[in-house]
Coordinates of C-alpha atoms in Angstrom, one line a residue:
X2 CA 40.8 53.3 -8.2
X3 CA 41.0 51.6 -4.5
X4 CA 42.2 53.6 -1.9
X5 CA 45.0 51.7 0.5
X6 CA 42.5 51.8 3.5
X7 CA 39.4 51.0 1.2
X8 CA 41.3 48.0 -0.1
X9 CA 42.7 46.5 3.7
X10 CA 39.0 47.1 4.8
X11 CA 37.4 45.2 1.9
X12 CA 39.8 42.0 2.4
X13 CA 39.0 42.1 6.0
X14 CA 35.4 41.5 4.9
X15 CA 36.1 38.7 2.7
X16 CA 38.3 36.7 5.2
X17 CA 35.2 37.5 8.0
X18 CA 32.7 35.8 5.5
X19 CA 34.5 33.5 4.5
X20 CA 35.2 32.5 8.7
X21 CA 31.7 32.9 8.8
X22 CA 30.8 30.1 6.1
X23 CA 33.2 27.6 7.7
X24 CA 32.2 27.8 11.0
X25 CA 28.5 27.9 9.7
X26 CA 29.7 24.4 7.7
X27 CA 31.1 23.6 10.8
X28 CA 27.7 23.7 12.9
X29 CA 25.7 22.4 9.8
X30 CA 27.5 19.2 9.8
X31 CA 27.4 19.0 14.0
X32 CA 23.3 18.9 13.8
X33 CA 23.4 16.5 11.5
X34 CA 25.6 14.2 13.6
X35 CA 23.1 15.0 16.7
X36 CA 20.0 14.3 14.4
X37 CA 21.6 10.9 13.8
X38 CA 22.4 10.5 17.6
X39 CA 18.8 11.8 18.5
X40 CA 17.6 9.2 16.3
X41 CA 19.2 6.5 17.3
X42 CA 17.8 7.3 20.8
X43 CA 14.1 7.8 20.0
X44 CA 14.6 4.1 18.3
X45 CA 16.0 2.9 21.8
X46 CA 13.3 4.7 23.8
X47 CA 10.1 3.7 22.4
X48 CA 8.7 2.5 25.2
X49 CA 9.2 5.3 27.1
X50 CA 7.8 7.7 24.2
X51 CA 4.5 5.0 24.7
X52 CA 3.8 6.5 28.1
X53 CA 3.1 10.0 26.1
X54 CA -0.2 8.2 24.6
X55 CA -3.5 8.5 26.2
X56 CA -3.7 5.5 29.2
X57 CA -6.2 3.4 27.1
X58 CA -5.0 3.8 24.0
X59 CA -3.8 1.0 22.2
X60 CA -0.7 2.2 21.0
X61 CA 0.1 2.0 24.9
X62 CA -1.3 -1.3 25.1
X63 CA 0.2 -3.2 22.1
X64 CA 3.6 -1.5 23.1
X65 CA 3.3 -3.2 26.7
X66 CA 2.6 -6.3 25.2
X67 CA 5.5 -6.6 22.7
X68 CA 3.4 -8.0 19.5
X69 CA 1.2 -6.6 17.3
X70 CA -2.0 -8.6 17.0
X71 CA -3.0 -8.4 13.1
X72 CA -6.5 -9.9 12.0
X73 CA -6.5 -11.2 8.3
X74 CA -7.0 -13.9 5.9
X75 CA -4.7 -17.0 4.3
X76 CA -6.6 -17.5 1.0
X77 CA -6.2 -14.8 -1.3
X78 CA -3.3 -14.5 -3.3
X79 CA -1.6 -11.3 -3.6
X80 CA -3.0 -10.3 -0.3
X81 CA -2.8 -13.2 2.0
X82 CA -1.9 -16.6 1.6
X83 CA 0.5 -19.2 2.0
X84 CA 3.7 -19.8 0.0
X85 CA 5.1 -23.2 -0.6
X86 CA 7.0 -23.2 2.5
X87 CA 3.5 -22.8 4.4
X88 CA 4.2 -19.1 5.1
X89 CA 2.1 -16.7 5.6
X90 CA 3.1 -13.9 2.9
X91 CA 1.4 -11.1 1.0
X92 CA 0.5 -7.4 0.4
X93 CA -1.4 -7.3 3.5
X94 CA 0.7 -9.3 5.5
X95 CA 3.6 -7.3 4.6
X96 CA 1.6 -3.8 6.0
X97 CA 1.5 -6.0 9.1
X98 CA 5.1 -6.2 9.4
X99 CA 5.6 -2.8 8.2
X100 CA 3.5 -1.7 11.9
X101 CA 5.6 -4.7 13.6
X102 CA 8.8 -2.9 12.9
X103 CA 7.7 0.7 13.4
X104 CA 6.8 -0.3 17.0
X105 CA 9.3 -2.6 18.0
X106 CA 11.9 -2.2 15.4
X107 CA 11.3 -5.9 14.9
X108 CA 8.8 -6.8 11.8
X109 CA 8.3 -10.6 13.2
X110 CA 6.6 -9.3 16.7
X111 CA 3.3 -9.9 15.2
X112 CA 0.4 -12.3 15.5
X113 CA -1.3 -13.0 12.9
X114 CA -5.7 -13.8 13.4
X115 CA -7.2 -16.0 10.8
X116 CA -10.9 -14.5 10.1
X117 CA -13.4 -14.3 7.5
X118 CA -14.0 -11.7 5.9
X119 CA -17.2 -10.8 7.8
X120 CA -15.5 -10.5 10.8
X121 CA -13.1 -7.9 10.1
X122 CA -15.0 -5.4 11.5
X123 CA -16.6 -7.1 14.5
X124 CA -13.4 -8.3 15.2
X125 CA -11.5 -4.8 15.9
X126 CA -14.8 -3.1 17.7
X127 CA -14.7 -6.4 20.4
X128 CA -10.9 -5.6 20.7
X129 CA -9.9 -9.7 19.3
X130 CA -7.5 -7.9 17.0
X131 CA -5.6 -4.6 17.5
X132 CA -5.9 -3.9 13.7
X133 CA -7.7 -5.4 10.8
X134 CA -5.4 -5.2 7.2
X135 CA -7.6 -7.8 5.0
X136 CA -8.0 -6.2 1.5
X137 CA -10.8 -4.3 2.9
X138 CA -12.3 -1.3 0.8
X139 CA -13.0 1.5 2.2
X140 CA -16.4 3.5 2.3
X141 CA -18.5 5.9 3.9
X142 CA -21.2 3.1 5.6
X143 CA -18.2 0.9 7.0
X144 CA -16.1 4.4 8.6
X145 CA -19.4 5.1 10.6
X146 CA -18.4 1.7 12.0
X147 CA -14.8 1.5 12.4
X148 CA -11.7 4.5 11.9
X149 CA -9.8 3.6 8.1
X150 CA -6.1 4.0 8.8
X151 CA -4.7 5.8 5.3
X152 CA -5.1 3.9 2.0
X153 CA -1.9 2.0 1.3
X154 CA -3.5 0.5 -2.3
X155 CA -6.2 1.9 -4.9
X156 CA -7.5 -1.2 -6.5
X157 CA -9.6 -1.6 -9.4
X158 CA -11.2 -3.6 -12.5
X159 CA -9.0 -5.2 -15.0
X160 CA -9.1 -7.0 -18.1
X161 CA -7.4 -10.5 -18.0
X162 CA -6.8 -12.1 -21.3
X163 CA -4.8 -14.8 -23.3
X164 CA -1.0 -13.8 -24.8
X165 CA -1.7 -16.2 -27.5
X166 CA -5.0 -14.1 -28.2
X167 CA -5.5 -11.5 -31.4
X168 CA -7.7 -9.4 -29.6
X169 CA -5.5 -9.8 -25.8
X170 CA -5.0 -5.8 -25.7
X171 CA -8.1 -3.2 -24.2
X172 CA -7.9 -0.9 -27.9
X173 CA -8.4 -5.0 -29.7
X174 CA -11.4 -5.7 -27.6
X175 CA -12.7 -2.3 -27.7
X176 CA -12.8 -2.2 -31.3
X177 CA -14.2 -5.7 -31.5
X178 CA -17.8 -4.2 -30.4
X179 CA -20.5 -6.3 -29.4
X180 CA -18.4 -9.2 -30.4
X181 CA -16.3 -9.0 -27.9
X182 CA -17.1 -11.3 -24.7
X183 CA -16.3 -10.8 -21.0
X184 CA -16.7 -12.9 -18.1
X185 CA -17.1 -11.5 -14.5
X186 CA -18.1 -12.4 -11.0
X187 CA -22.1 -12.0 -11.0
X188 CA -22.9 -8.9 -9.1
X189 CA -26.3 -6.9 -9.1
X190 CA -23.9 -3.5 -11.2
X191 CA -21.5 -6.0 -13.0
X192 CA -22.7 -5.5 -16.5
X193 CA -23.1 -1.7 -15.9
X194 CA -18.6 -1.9 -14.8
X195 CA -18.1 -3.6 -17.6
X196 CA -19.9 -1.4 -20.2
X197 CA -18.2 2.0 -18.5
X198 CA -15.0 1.0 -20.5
X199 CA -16.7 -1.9 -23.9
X200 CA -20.3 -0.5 -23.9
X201 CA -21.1 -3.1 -26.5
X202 CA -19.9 -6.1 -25.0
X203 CA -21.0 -8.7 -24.4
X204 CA -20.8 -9.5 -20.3
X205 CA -21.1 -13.3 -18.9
X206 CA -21.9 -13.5 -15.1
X207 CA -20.6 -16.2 -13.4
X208 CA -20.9 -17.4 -9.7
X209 CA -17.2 -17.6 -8.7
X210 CA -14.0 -16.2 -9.7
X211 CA -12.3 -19.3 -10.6
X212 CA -15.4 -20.0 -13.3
X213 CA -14.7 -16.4 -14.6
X214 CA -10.8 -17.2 -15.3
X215 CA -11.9 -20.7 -16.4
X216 CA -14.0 -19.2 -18.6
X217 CA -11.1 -17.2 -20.1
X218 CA -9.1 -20.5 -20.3
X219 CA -11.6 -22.3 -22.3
X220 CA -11.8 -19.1 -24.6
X221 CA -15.6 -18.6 -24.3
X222 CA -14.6 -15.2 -23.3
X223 CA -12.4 -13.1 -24.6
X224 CA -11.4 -11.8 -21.5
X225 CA -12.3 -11.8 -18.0
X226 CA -12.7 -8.4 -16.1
X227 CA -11.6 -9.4 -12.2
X228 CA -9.2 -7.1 -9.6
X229 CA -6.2 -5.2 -10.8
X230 CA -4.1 -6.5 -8.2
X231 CA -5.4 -10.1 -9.4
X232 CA -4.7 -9.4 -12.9
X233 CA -0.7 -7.8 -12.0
X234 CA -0.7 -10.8 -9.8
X235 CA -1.1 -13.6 -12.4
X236 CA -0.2 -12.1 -15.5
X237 CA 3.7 -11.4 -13.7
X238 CA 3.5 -15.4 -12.0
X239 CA 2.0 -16.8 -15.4
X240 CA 3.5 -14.4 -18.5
X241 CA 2.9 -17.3 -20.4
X242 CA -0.4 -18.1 -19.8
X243 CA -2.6 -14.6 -19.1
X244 CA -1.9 -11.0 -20.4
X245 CA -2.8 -7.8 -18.7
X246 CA -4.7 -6.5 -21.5
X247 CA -3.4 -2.7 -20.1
X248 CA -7.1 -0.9 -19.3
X249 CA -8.1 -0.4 -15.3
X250 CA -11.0 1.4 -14.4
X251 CA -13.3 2.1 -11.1
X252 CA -11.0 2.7 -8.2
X253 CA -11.9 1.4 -5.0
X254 CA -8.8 2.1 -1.4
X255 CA -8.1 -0.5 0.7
X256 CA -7.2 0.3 4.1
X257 CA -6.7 -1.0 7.4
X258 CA -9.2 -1.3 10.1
X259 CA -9.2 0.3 13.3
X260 CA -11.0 0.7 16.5
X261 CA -13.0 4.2 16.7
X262 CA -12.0 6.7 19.6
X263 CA -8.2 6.1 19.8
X264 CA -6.3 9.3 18.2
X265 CA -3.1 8.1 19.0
X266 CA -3.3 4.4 17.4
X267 CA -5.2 5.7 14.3
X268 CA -2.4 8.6 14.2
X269 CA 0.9 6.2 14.9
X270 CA -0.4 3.1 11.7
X271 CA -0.9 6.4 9.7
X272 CA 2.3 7.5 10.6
X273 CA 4.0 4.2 9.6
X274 CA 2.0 3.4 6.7
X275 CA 3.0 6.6 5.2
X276 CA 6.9 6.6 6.1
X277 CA 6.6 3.1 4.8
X278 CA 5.4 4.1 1.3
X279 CA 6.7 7.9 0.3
X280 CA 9.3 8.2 3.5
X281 CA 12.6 6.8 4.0
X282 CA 11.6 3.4 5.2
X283 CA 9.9 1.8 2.1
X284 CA 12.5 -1.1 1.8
X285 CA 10.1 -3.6 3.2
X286 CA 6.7 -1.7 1.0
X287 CA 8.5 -1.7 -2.1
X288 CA 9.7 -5.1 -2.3
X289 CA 6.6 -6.5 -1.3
X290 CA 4.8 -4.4 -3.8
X291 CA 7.1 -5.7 -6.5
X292 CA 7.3 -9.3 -5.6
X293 CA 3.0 -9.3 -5.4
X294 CA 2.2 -7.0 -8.6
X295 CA 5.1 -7.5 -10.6
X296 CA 6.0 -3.9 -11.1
X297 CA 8.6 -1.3 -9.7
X298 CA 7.1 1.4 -7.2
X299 CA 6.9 4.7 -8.7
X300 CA 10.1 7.1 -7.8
X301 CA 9.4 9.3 -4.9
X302 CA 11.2 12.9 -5.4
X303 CA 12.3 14.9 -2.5
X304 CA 10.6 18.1 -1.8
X305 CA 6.3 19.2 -2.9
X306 CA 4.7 16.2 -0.9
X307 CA 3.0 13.5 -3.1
X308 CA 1.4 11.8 -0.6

């Protein structure tokens, strides 16, 4: 039973709280309105935020200039080549743009080096390029070299086969045994890939890639074991014509290139790279990602970091 003083006291309480909640509502909702506002700024004021970074560094630099300078190639579809409007598209072109627009909130400030590959390293230790993104797999011999930014693709080996074909599926060829044929680019370890996954096979070197697909085509192989990204890349342009037989094995990162000795640039096309792919700027990775491999990005999930 409530006393009359007990039972004043006690609503008093309640009303305080519930004040309390509302004007805590209240200031929730103000900080997010000045989070906006503060971001909006920082957008505004990069090039003030560039005099923070070390004098030679090249995130200074590049921001001074107003492009990006992006070494890369033109010939290798999904990475980099030209559509049929003669522009320069792909998986590596778009992580250009992706840098483009996280420095200047513009993706098209960006130059774009043609180079082979064997200049992709010698080209970002002589400075000719601020950054090298050329499908370029990382390892420990090439970082004593040149910094990696973060990976932003794992490739692989694939199995490319016919639709039309009674054995087009990795369990078919598997249980065809030392029947089963596959072509691949010649390579001093390319029967020993190809016998980690159909150790009875039978593997076919050939000198260049397009002999190992026209191989394939001819049906003296049952199917041809080239790139992942290759094999999402044609199989989604030419359902009718190649199948991704559904096996991947041997992952290999591809990263970016970039000068040794400069904390901040290495730190800001991590930065981007990441926001880009599991932040809340992946508009630009996740169609390009789609368009180039045929398949949906995997759902990222607010709250334990994935990345």
């Amino acid at each position: 039973m409530y006393l009359k003083g007990e039972h004043n006291h006690e609503k008093e309480v309640a009303m305080n709280d519930t004040s309390k909640r509302r004007d805590f509502l209240k200031l929730g909702m103000a900080g997010l309105a000045t989070a906006g506002v503060i971001g909006a700024a920082a957008s505004v004021d990069v090039q003030k935020a560039a005099a923070q970074a070390a004098p030679d560094s090249l995130l200074r630099t590049v921001l001074e200039r107003g492009k990006l300078i992006v070494g890369t190639g033109s010939t290798n579809a999904p990475w980099h080549f030209e559509n049929d409007a003669g522009e320069l598209v792909g998986m590596d072109i778009t992580m250009g743009h992706i840098l483009a627009k996280g420095l200047f909130d513009d993706p098209t400030k960006i130059e774009f080096v043609m180079q082979d590959p064997a200049q992709r390293i010698p080209n970002v230790t002589t400075n000719k390029v601020d950054i090298t993104i050329q499908f370029m797999t990382m390892t420990a011999q090439r970082s004593q070299l040149i910094n990696f930014s973060r990976p932003y693709y794992v490739e692989g080996v694939a199995l490319l086969t016919l639709p039309s074909a009674e054995n087009k599926t990795f369990d078919k060829l598997l249980a065809g045994g030392s029947a089963t044929r596959i072509s691949i680019l010649q390579n001093v370890d390319a029967e020993q890939n190809v016998h980690l996954v159909l150790p009875q096979s039978q593997v076919m070197q050939i000198d260049t890639q397009a002999n190992v697909l026209q191989a394939l085509e001819s049906k003296r192989v049952d199917a041809a074991a080239v790139d992942l990204s290759t094999v999402r890349w044609l199989a989604s342009r030419n359902p009718d014509k190649y199948f991704d037989a559904g096996k991947s094995w041997f992952s290999m990162l591809y990263g970016a290139a970039l000068r040794q000795g400069d904390p901040d640039w290495l730190a800001f096309v991590n930065t981007a790279f990441a926001t880009a792919m599991f932040g809340h700027e992946t508009a630009l990775y996740d169609a390009a990602f789609k368009d180039y491999f045929g398949l949906e990005p995997p759902a990222r999930h607010p709250g334990f970091p994935v990345i």
